[in-house]
Tab-separated table of C-alpha atoms in Angstrom:
chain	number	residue	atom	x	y	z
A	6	UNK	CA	105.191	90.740	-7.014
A	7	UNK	CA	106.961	90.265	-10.449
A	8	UNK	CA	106.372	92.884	-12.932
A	9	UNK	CA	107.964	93.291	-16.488
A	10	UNK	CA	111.553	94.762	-16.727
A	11	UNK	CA	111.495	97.925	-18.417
A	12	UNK	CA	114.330	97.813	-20.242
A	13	UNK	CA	114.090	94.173	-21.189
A	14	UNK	CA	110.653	93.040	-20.783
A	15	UNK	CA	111.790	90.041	-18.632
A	16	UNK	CA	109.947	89.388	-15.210
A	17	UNK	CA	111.583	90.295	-12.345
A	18	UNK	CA	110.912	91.588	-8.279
A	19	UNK	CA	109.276	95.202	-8.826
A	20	UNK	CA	112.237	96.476	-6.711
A	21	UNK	CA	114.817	96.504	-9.676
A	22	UNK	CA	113.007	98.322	-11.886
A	23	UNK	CA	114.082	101.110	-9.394
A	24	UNK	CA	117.944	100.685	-9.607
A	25	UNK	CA	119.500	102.753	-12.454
A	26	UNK	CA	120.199	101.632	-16.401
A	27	UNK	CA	123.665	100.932	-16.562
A	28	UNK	CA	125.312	101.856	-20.079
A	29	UNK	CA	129.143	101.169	-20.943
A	30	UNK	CA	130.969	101.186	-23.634
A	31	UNK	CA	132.470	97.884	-24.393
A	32	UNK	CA	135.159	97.744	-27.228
A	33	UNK	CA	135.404	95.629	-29.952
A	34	UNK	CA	138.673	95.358	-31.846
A	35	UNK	CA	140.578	92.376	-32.228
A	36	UNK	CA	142.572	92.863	-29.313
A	37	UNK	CA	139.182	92.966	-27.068
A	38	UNK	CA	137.778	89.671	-27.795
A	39	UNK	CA	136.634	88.041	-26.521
A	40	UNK	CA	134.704	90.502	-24.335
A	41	UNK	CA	133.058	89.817	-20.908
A	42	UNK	CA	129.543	90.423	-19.998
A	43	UNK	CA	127.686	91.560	-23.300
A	44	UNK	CA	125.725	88.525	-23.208
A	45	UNK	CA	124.014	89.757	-20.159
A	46	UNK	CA	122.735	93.079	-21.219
A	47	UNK	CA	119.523	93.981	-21.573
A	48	UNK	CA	119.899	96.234	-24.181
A	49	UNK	CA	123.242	96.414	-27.110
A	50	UNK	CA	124.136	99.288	-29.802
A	51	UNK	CA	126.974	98.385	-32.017
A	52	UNK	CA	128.005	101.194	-34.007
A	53	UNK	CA	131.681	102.128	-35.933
A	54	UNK	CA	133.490	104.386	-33.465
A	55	UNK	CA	136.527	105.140	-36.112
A	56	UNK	CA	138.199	103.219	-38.705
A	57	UNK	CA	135.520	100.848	-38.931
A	58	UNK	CA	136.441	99.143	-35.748
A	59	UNK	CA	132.665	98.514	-34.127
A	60	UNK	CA	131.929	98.956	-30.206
A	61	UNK	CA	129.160	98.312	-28.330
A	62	UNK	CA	126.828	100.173	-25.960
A	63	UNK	CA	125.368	97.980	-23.356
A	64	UNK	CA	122.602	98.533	-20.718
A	65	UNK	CA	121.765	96.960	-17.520
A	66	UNK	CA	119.468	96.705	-15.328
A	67	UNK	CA	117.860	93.115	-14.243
A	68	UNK	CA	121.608	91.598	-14.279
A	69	UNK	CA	124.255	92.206	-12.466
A	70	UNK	CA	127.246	90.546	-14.182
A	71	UNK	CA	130.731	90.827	-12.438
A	72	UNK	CA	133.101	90.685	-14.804
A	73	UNK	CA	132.392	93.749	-16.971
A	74	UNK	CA	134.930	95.018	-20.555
A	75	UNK	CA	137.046	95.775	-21.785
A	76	UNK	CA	135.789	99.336	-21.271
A	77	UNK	CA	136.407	102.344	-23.644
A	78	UNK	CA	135.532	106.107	-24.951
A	79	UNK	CA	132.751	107.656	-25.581
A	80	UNK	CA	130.857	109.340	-28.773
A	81	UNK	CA	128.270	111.258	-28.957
A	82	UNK	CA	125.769	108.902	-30.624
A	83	UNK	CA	126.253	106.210	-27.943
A	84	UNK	CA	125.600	109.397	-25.404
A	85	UNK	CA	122.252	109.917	-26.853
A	86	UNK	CA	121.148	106.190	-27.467
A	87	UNK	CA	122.114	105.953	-23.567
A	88	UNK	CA	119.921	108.615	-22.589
A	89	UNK	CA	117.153	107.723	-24.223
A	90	UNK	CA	117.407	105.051	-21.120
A	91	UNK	CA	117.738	107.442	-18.572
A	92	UNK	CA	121.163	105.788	-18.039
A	93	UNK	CA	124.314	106.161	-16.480
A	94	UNK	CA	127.570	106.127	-18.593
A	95	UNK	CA	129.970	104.076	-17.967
A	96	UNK	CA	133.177	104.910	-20.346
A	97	UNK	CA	137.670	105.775	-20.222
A	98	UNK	CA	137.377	108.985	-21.766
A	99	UNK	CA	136.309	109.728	-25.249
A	100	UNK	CA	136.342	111.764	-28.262
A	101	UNK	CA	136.447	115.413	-27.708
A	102	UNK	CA	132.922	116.368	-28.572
A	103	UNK	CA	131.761	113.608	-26.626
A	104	UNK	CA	132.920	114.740	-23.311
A	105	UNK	CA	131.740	118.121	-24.251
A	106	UNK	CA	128.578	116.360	-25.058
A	107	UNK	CA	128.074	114.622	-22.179
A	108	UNK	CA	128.505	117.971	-19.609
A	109	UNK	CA	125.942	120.159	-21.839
A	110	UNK	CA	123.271	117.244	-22.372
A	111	UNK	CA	123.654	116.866	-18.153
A	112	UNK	CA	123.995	112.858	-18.882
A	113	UNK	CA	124.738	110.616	-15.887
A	114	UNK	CA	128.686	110.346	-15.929
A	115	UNK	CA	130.249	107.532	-14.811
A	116	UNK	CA	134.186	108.249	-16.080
A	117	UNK	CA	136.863	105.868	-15.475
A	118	UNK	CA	137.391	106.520	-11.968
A	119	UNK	CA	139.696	104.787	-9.380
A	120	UNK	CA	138.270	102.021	-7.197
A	121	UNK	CA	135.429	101.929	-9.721
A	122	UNK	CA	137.125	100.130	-12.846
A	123	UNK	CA	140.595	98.357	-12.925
A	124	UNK	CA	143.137	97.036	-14.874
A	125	UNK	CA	143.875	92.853	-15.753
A	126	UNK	CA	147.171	91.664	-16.123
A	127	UNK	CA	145.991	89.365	-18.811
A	128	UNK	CA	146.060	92.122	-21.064
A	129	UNK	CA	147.536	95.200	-22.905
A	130	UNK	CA	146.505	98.570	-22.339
A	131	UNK	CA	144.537	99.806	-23.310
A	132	UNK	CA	142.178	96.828	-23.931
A	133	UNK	CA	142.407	95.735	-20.029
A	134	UNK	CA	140.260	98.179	-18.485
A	135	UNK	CA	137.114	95.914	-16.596
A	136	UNK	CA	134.493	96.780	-14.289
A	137	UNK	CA	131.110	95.007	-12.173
A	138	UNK	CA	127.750	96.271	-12.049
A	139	UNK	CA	128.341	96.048	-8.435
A	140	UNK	CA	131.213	98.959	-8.905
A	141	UNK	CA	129.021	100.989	-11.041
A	142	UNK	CA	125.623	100.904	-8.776
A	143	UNK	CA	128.259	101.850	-5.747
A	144	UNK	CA	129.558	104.492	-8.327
A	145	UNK	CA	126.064	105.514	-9.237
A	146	UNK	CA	125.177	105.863	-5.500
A	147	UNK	CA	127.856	107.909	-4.613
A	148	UNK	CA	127.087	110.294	-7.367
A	149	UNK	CA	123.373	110.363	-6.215
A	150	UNK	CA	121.991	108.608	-9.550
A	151	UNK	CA	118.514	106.844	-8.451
A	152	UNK	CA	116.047	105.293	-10.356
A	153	UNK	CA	115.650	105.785	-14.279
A	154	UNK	CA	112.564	107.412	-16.042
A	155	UNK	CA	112.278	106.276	-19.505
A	156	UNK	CA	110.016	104.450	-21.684
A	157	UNK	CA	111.357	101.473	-23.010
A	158	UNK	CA	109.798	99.408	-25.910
A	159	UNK	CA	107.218	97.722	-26.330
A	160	UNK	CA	107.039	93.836	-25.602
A	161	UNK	CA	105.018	90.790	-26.424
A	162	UNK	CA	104.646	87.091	-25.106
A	163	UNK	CA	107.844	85.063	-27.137
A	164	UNK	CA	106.263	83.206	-29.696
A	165	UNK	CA	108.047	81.665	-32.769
A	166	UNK	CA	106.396	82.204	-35.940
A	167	UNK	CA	104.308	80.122	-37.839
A	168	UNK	CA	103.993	80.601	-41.481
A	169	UNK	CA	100.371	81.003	-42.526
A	170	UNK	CA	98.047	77.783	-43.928
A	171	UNK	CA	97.970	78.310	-47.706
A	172	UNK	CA	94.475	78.605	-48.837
A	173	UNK	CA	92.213	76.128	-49.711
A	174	UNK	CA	88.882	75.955	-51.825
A	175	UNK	CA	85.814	76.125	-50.454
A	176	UNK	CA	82.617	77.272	-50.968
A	177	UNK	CA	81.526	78.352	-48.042
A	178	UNK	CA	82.837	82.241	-47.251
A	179	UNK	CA	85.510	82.757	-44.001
A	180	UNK	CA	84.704	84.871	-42.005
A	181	UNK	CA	86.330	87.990	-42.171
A	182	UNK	CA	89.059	88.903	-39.694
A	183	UNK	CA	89.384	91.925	-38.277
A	184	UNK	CA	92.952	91.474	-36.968
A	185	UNK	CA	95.637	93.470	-38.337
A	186	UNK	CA	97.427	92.129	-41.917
A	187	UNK	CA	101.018	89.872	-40.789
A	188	UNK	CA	103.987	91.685	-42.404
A	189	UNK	CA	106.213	89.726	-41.226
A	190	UNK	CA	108.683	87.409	-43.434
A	191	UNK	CA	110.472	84.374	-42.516
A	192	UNK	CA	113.918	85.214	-42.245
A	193	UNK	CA	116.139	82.581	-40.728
A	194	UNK	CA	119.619	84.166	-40.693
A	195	UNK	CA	120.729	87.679	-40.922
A	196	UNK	CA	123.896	89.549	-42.595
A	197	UNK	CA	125.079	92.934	-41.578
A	198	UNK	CA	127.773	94.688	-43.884
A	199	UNK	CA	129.201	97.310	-41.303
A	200	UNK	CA	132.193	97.873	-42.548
A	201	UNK	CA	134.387	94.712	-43.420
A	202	UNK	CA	135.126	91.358	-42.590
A	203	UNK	CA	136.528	91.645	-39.190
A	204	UNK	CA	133.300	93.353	-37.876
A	205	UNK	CA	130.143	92.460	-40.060
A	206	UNK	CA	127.782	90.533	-38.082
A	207	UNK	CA	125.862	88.007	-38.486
A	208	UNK	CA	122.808	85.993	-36.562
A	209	UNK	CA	121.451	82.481	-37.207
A	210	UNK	CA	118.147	81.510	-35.904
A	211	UNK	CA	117.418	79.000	-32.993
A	212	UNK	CA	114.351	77.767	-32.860
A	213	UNK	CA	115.073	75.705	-30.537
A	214	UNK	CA	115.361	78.989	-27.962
A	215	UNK	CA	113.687	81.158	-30.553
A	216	UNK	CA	117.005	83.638	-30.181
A	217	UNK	CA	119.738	84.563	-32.850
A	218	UNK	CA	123.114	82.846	-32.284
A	219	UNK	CA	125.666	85.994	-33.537
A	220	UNK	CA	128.629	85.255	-35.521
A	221	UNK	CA	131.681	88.577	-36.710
A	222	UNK	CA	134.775	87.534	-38.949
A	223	UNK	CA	133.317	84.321	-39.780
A	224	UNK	CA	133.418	83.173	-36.310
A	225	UNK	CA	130.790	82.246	-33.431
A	226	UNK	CA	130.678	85.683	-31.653
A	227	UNK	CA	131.796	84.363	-27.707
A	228	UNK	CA	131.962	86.327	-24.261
A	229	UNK	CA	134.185	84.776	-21.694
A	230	UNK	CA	133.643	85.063	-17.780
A	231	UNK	CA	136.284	85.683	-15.042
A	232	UNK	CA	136.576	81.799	-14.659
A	233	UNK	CA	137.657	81.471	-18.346
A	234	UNK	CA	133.893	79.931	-19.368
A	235	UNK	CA	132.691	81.151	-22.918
A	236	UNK	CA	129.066	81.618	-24.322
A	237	UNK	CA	127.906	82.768	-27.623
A	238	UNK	CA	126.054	86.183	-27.397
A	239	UNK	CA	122.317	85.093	-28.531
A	240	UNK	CA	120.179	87.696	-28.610
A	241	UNK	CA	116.201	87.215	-28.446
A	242	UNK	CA	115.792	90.261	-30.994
A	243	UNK	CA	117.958	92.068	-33.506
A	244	UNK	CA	117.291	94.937	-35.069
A	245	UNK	CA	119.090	96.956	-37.788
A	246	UNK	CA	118.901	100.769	-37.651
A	247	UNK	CA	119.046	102.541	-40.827
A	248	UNK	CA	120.890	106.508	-40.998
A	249	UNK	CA	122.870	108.904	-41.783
A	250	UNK	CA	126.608	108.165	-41.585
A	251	UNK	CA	129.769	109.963	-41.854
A	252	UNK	CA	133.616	110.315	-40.651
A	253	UNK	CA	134.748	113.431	-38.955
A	254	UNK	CA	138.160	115.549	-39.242
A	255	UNK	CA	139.165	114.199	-36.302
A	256	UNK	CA	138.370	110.755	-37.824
A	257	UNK	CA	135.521	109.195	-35.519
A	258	UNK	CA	132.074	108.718	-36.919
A	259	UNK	CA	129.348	110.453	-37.065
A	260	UNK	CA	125.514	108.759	-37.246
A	261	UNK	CA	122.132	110.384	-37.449
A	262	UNK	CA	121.105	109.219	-34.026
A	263	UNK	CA	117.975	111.628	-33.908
A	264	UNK	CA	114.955	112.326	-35.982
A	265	UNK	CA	114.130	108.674	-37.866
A	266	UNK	CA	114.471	106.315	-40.376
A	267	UNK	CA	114.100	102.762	-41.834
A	268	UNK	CA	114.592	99.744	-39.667
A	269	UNK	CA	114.690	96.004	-39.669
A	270	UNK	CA	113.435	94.214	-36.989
A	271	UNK	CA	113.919	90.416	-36.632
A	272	UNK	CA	112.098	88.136	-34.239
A	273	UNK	CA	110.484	84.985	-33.896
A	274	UNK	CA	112.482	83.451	-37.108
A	275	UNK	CA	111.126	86.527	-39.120
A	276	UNK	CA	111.871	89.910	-40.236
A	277	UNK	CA	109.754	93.019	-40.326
A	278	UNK	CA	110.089	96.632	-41.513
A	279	UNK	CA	109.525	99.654	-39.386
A	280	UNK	CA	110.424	103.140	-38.680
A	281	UNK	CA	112.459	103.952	-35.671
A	282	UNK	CA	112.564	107.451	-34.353
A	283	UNK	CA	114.248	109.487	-31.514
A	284	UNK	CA	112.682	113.259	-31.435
A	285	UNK	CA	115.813	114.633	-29.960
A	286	UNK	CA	118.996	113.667	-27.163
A	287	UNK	CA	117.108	112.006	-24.680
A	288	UNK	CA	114.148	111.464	-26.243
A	289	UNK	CA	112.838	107.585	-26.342
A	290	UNK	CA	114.229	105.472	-29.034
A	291	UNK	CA	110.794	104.249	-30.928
A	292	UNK	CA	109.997	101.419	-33.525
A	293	UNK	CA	106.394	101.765	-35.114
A	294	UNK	CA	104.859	99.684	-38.521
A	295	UNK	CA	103.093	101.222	-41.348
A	296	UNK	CA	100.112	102.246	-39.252
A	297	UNK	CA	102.509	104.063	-36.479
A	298	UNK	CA	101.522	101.681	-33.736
A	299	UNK	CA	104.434	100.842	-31.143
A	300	UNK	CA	105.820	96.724	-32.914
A	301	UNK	CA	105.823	94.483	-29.670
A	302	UNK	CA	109.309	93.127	-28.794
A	303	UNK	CA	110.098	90.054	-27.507
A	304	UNK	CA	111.171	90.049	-23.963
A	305	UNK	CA	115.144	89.275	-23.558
A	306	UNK	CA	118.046	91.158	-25.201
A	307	UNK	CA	117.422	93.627	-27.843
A	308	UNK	CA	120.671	94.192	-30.242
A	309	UNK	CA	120.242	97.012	-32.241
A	310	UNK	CA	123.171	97.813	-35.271
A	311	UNK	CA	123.487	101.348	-36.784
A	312	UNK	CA	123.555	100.946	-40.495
A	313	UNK	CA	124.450	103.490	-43.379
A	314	UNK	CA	121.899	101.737	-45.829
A	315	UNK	CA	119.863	98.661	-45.995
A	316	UNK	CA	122.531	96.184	-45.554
Protein backbone atom coordinates (compact mmCIF):
# COMPACT_ATOMS: atom_id res chain seq x y z
CA UNK A 1 0.00 0.00 0.00
CA UNK A 2 1.58 3.46 -0.84
CA UNK A 3 0.89 6.15 1.54
CA UNK A 4 2.30 9.81 1.58
CA UNK A 5 5.89 10.37 2.94
CA UNK A 6 5.79 12.36 5.93
CA UNK A 7 8.53 14.31 5.59
CA UNK A 8 8.18 14.88 1.88
CA UNK A 9 4.75 14.19 0.86
CA UNK A 10 5.95 11.82 -1.94
CA UNK A 11 4.29 8.26 -2.23
CA UNK A 12 6.09 5.59 -1.08
CA UNK A 13 5.66 1.64 0.61
CA UNK A 14 4.05 2.44 4.18
CA UNK A 15 7.14 0.62 5.59
CA UNK A 16 9.56 3.70 5.28
CA UNK A 17 7.66 5.98 6.92
CA UNK A 18 8.91 3.83 9.91
CA UNK A 19 12.75 4.20 9.39
CA UNK A 20 14.18 7.31 11.14
CA UNK A 21 14.65 11.16 9.63
CA UNK A 22 18.09 11.43 8.85
CA UNK A 23 19.56 15.10 9.40
CA UNK A 24 23.33 16.10 8.56
CA UNK A 25 25.01 18.87 8.28
CA UNK A 26 26.42 19.38 4.89
CA UNK A 27 28.95 22.32 4.42
CA UNK A 28 29.01 24.84 2.05
CA UNK A 29 32.17 26.87 1.53
CA UNK A 30 34.01 27.06 -1.51
CA UNK A 31 36.16 24.31 -0.79
CA UNK A 32 32.90 21.91 -0.40
CA UNK A 33 31.41 22.24 -3.72
CA UNK A 34 30.31 20.76 -5.20
CA UNK A 35 28.54 18.72 -2.50
CA UNK A 36 27.07 15.17 -2.82
CA UNK A 37 23.61 14.14 -2.06
CA UNK A 38 21.60 17.43 -1.20
CA UNK A 39 19.60 16.95 -4.18
CA UNK A 40 18.07 13.95 -2.62
CA UNK A 41 16.79 15.26 0.61
CA UNK A 42 13.58 15.53 1.54
CA UNK A 43 13.85 18.36 3.52
CA UNK A 44 17.03 21.46 3.35
CA UNK A 45 17.83 24.46 5.94
CA UNK A 46 20.53 26.72 4.77
CA UNK A 47 21.49 29.02 7.35
CA UNK A 48 25.07 31.22 8.02
CA UNK A 49 27.05 29.08 10.47
CA UNK A 50 29.95 31.94 10.90
CA UNK A 51 31.45 34.42 8.71
CA UNK A 52 28.73 34.27 6.38
CA UNK A 53 29.79 30.99 4.97
CA UNK A 54 26.10 29.13 4.58
CA UNK A 55 25.58 25.23 5.41
CA UNK A 56 22.91 23.16 5.00
CA UNK A 57 20.73 20.87 7.13
CA UNK A 58 19.38 17.99 5.23
CA UNK A 59 16.77 15.28 6.09
CA UNK A 60 16.08 11.90 4.84
CA UNK A 61 13.90 9.58 4.85
CA UNK A 62 12.30 8.07 1.41
CA UNK A 63 16.02 8.16 -0.18
CA UNK A 64 18.76 6.55 0.55
CA UNK A 65 21.63 8.25 -1.33
CA UNK A 66 25.21 6.72 -0.96
CA UNK A 67 27.45 9.19 -1.37
CA UNK A 68 26.67 11.60 1.48
CA UNK A 69 29.03 15.42 2.35
CA UNK A 70 31.09 16.82 2.94
CA UNK A 71 29.92 16.59 6.56
CA UNK A 72 30.45 19.27 9.32
CA UNK A 73 29.57 20.89 12.96
CA UNK A 74 26.78 21.52 14.49
CA UNK A 75 24.75 24.76 15.90
CA UNK A 76 22.18 24.99 17.85
CA UNK A 77 19.56 26.29 15.39
CA UNK A 78 20.15 23.39 12.96
CA UNK A 79 19.68 21.14 16.39
CA UNK A 80 16.27 22.46 16.84
CA UNK A 81 15.07 22.65 13.09
CA UNK A 82 16.24 18.80 13.21
CA UNK A 83 14.15 17.97 16.00
CA UNK A 84 11.28 19.37 15.01
CA UNK A 85 11.66 16.04 12.64
CA UNK A 86 12.17 13.75 15.26
CA UNK A 87 15.59 13.24 13.59
CA UNK A 88 18.82 11.89 14.05
CA UNK A 89 21.96 14.16 13.75
CA UNK A 90 24.36 13.46 11.72
CA UNK A 91 27.45 16.07 12.25
CA UNK A 92 31.95 16.27 13.03
CA UNK A 93 31.63 18.10 16.09
CA UNK A 94 30.38 21.57 16.51
CA UNK A 95 30.29 24.77 18.25
CA UNK A 96 30.48 24.58 21.93
CA UNK A 97 26.93 25.34 22.87
CA UNK A 98 25.83 23.08 20.34
CA UNK A 99 27.18 19.96 21.76
CA UNK A 100 26.01 21.16 25.06
CA UNK A 101 22.78 21.62 23.29
CA UNK A 102 22.40 18.57 21.85
CA UNK A 103 23.02 16.36 25.42
CA UNK A 104 20.38 18.66 27.43
CA UNK A 105 17.64 18.77 24.54
CA UNK A 106 18.24 14.55 24.56
CA UNK A 107 18.48 14.91 20.49
CA UNK A 108 19.35 11.75 18.53
CA UNK A 109 23.28 11.97 18.18
CA UNK A 110 24.86 10.67 15.45
CA UNK A 111 28.73 12.21 15.96
CA UNK A 112 31.40 11.51 13.60
CA UNK A 113 32.13 8.12 14.57
CA UNK A 114 34.54 5.50 13.05
CA UNK A 115 33.19 2.99 10.53
CA UNK A 116 30.22 5.34 10.26
CA UNK A 117 31.72 8.36 8.13
CA UNK A 118 35.15 8.45 6.29
CA UNK A 119 37.56 10.39 4.74
CA UNK A 120 38.19 10.90 0.47
CA UNK A 121 41.44 11.32 -0.81
CA UNK A 122 40.08 13.71 -3.33
CA UNK A 123 40.07 16.22 -0.81
CA UNK A 124 41.50 18.42 2.05
CA UNK A 125 40.55 18.13 5.48
CA UNK A 126 38.55 19.11 6.66
CA UNK A 127 36.12 19.32 3.68
CA UNK A 128 36.54 15.35 2.96
CA UNK A 129 34.51 13.94 5.59
CA UNK A 130 31.44 11.68 3.58
CA UNK A 131 28.96 9.33 4.71
CA UNK A 132 25.67 6.88 3.22
CA UNK A 133 22.34 6.71 4.56
CA UNK A 134 23.12 3.13 4.67
CA UNK A 135 26.01 4.02 7.47
CA UNK A 136 23.73 6.23 9.33
CA UNK A 137 20.46 3.79 9.53
CA UNK A 138 23.27 1.01 10.71
CA UNK A 139 24.47 3.90 13.06
CA UNK A 140 20.95 4.72 14.06
CA UNK A 141 20.27 0.99 14.79
CA UNK A 142 23.02 0.45 16.85
CA UNK A 143 22.14 3.38 18.98
CA UNK A 144 18.50 2.05 19.23
CA UNK A 145 16.91 5.12 17.20
CA UNK A 146 13.47 3.68 15.62
CA UNK A 147 10.88 5.29 13.94
CA UNK A 148 10.29 9.22 14.06
CA UNK A 149 7.13 10.97 15.58
CA UNK A 150 6.65 14.29 14.12
CA UNK A 151 4.24 16.16 12.14
CA UNK A 152 5.46 17.26 9.02
CA UNK A 153 3.72 19.86 6.72
CA UNK A 154 1.10 19.98 5.06
CA UNK A 155 0.90 18.87 1.26
CA UNK A 156 -1.21 19.29 -1.80
CA UNK A 157 -1.57 17.60 -5.35
CA UNK A 158 1.48 19.59 -7.63
CA UNK A 159 -0.26 21.87 -9.69
CA UNK A 160 1.33 24.87 -11.55
CA UNK A 161 -0.48 27.99 -11.29
CA UNK A 162 -2.70 29.57 -13.50
CA UNK A 163 -3.20 33.22 -13.36
CA UNK A 164 -6.87 34.11 -12.99
CA UNK A 165 -9.31 35.07 -16.28
CA UNK A 166 -9.58 38.87 -16.12
CA UNK A 167 -13.13 39.84 -15.86
CA UNK A 168 -15.47 40.35 -18.36
CA UNK A 169 -18.91 42.27 -18.67
CA UNK A 170 -21.90 40.76 -18.31
CA UNK A 171 -25.10 41.22 -17.15
CA UNK A 172 -26.02 38.36 -15.77
CA UNK A 173 -24.61 38.01 -11.85
CA UNK A 174 -21.76 34.97 -11.08
CA UNK A 175 -22.42 33.15 -8.77
CA UNK A 176 -20.76 33.70 -5.72
CA UNK A 177 -17.89 31.47 -4.63
CA UNK A 178 -17.44 30.37 -1.49
CA UNK A 179 -13.81 29.21 -1.89
CA UNK A 180 -11.18 30.90 -0.09
CA UNK A 181 -9.60 34.42 -1.80
CA UNK A 182 -5.99 33.27 -4.01
CA UNK A 183 -3.08 35.21 -2.42
CA UNK A 184 -0.83 33.96 -4.30
CA UNK A 185 1.48 36.06 -6.87
CA UNK A 186 3.27 34.95 -9.84
CA UNK A 187 6.74 34.94 -9.05
CA UNK A 188 9.00 33.29 -11.57
CA UNK A 189 12.50 33.59 -10.06
CA UNK A 190 13.65 34.21 -6.61
CA UNK A 191 16.75 36.22 -4.97
CA UNK A 192 18.04 35.60 -1.53
CA UNK A 193 20.63 38.20 -0.06
CA UNK A 194 22.24 35.96 2.76
CA UNK A 195 25.17 37.41 3.14
CA UNK A 196 27.26 38.08 -0.13
CA UNK A 197 27.99 36.97 -3.40
CA UNK A 198 29.58 33.69 -2.82
CA UNK A 199 26.45 32.39 -0.93
CA UNK A 200 23.17 34.31 -1.96
CA UNK A 201 20.89 32.03 -3.64
CA UNK A 202 18.91 32.09 -6.16
CA UNK A 203 15.93 29.82 -7.91
CA UNK A 204 14.49 30.06 -11.44
CA UNK A 205 11.25 28.50 -12.22
CA UNK A 206 10.64 25.32 -14.42
CA UNK A 207 7.56 24.91 -15.57
CA UNK A 208 8.37 22.44 -17.42
CA UNK A 209 8.85 20.21 -13.91
CA UNK A 210 7.07 22.91 -11.96
CA UNK A 211 10.45 22.95 -9.53
CA UNK A 212 13.04 25.84 -8.92
CA UNK A 213 16.42 25.28 -10.64
CA UNK A 214 18.95 26.97 -7.68
CA UNK A 215 21.79 29.02 -8.67
CA UNK A 216 24.82 30.68 -5.54
CA UNK A 217 27.78 32.97 -6.85
CA UNK A 218 26.23 33.41 -10.10
CA UNK A 219 26.50 29.85 -10.91
CA UNK A 220 24.01 26.76 -11.51
CA UNK A 221 24.05 25.32 -7.91
CA UNK A 222 25.36 21.33 -8.87
CA UNK A 223 25.74 18.11 -6.59
CA UNK A 224 28.07 15.52 -7.93
CA UNK A 225 27.74 11.63 -7.26
CA UNK A 226 30.54 9.10 -6.44
CA UNK A 227 30.79 8.36 -10.27
CA UNK A 228 31.67 12.05 -10.97
CA UNK A 229 27.83 12.72 -12.53
CA UNK A 230 26.46 16.31 -11.63
CA UNK A 231 22.77 17.56 -11.22
CA UNK A 232 21.45 20.89 -10.37
CA UNK A 233 19.67 20.90 -6.91
CA UNK A 234 15.86 21.73 -8.03
CA UNK A 235 13.76 21.95 -5.40
CA UNK A 236 9.79 21.53 -5.79
CA UNK A 237 9.29 24.34 -2.99
CA UNK A 238 11.35 27.12 -1.48
CA UNK A 239 10.64 28.92 1.24
CA UNK A 240 12.32 31.91 2.96
CA UNK A 241 12.20 32.13 6.77
CA UNK A 242 12.20 35.47 8.22
CA UNK A 243 14.10 36.12 12.12
CA UNK A 244 16.07 37.23 14.39
CA UNK A 245 19.80 37.16 13.59
CA UNK A 246 22.97 37.76 15.29
CA UNK A 247 26.88 36.80 15.68
CA UNK A 248 28.15 35.47 18.92
CA UNK A 249 31.57 36.14 20.93
CA UNK A 250 32.71 33.14 19.85
CA UNK A 251 31.78 34.28 16.29
CA UNK A 252 29.04 31.69 15.02
CA UNK A 253 25.52 32.86 14.48
CA UNK A 254 22.81 33.03 16.25
CA UNK A 255 18.95 32.85 14.62
CA UNK A 256 15.59 33.03 16.29
CA UNK A 257 14.73 29.46 15.48
CA UNK A 258 11.64 29.41 17.95
CA UNK A 259 8.53 31.39 18.51
CA UNK A 260 7.55 32.86 14.71
CA UNK A 261 7.72 35.15 12.12
CA UNK A 262 7.21 36.23 8.45
CA UNK A 263 7.78 33.81 5.64
CA UNK A 264 7.82 33.46 1.92
CA UNK A 265 6.68 30.56 0.42
CA UNK A 266 7.12 29.86 -3.34
CA UNK A 267 5.40 27.17 -5.34
CA UNK A 268 3.76 26.44 -8.41
CA UNK A 269 5.55 29.59 -10.28
CA UNK A 270 4.14 31.81 -7.39
CA UNK A 271 4.88 33.29 -4.14
CA UNK A 272 2.81 33.57 -1.01
CA UNK A 273 3.13 35.12 2.46
CA UNK A 274 2.73 33.26 5.68
CA UNK A 275 3.72 32.95 9.20
CA UNK A 276 5.92 30.14 10.26
CA UNK A 277 6.15 29.17 13.86
CA UNK A 278 8.02 26.63 16.13
CA UNK A 279 6.52 26.84 19.92
CA UNK A 280 9.74 25.67 21.36
CA UNK A 281 13.06 22.96 20.61
CA UNK A 282 11.28 20.23 19.23
CA UNK A 283 8.23 21.58 18.60
CA UNK A 284 6.86 21.24 14.76
CA UNK A 285 8.07 23.78 12.37
CA UNK A 286 4.52 25.37 11.04
CA UNK A 287 3.54 27.63 7.99
CA UNK A 288 -0.13 29.06 8.26
CA UNK A 289 -1.88 32.16 5.89
CA UNK A 290 -3.77 35.03 7.19
CA UNK A 291 -6.62 32.89 8.47
CA UNK A 292 -4.05 30.44 10.49
CA UNK A 293 -4.93 27.43 8.41
CA UNK A 294 -1.89 24.92 7.76
CA UNK A 295 -0.67 26.35 3.46
CA UNK A 296 -0.53 22.91 1.54
CA UNK A 297 2.98 22.09 0.21
CA UNK A 298 3.79 20.56 -2.74
CA UNK A 299 5.05 17.09 -2.43
CA UNK A 300 9.03 16.82 -3.25
CA UNK A 301 11.87 18.78 -1.59
CA UNK A 302 11.14 21.62 0.63
CA UNK A 303 14.26 24.22 0.89
CA UNK A 304 13.77 26.46 3.52
CA UNK A 305 16.55 29.70 3.97
CA UNK A 306 16.84 31.56 7.33
CA UNK A 307 16.70 35.22 6.58
CA UNK A 308 17.48 38.38 8.81
CA UNK A 309 14.77 40.51 6.89
CA UNK A 310 12.68 40.27 3.85
CA UNK A 311 15.33 39.73 1.37
Amino acid sequence: TRVPNTLTGRLVDSAINQRPVTGVMIENSQDARPQSGLDQAGVVFEAIAEGGITRFLALFQDTQPDYLGPVRSARPYYVQWCMSFDCAYAHAGGSPEALANIRSWGTKDLNDAVGYFWRVSSRYAPHNLYTSLGKLNEYEAARGYGAPTFTGFARKKDQAYKAPAPATSSKTKPAKSTAPADTRTAASSIDFAISSGLFNAHFDYDAGTNSYRRSQAGAPHMVVDSAGNQTQISPKVVVGLVMSYGVAADKHSQYGSTGSGQAFIFQDGTVTEATWAKADVAGPLTLKDAAGADIQLNAGQTWLTALSGAN
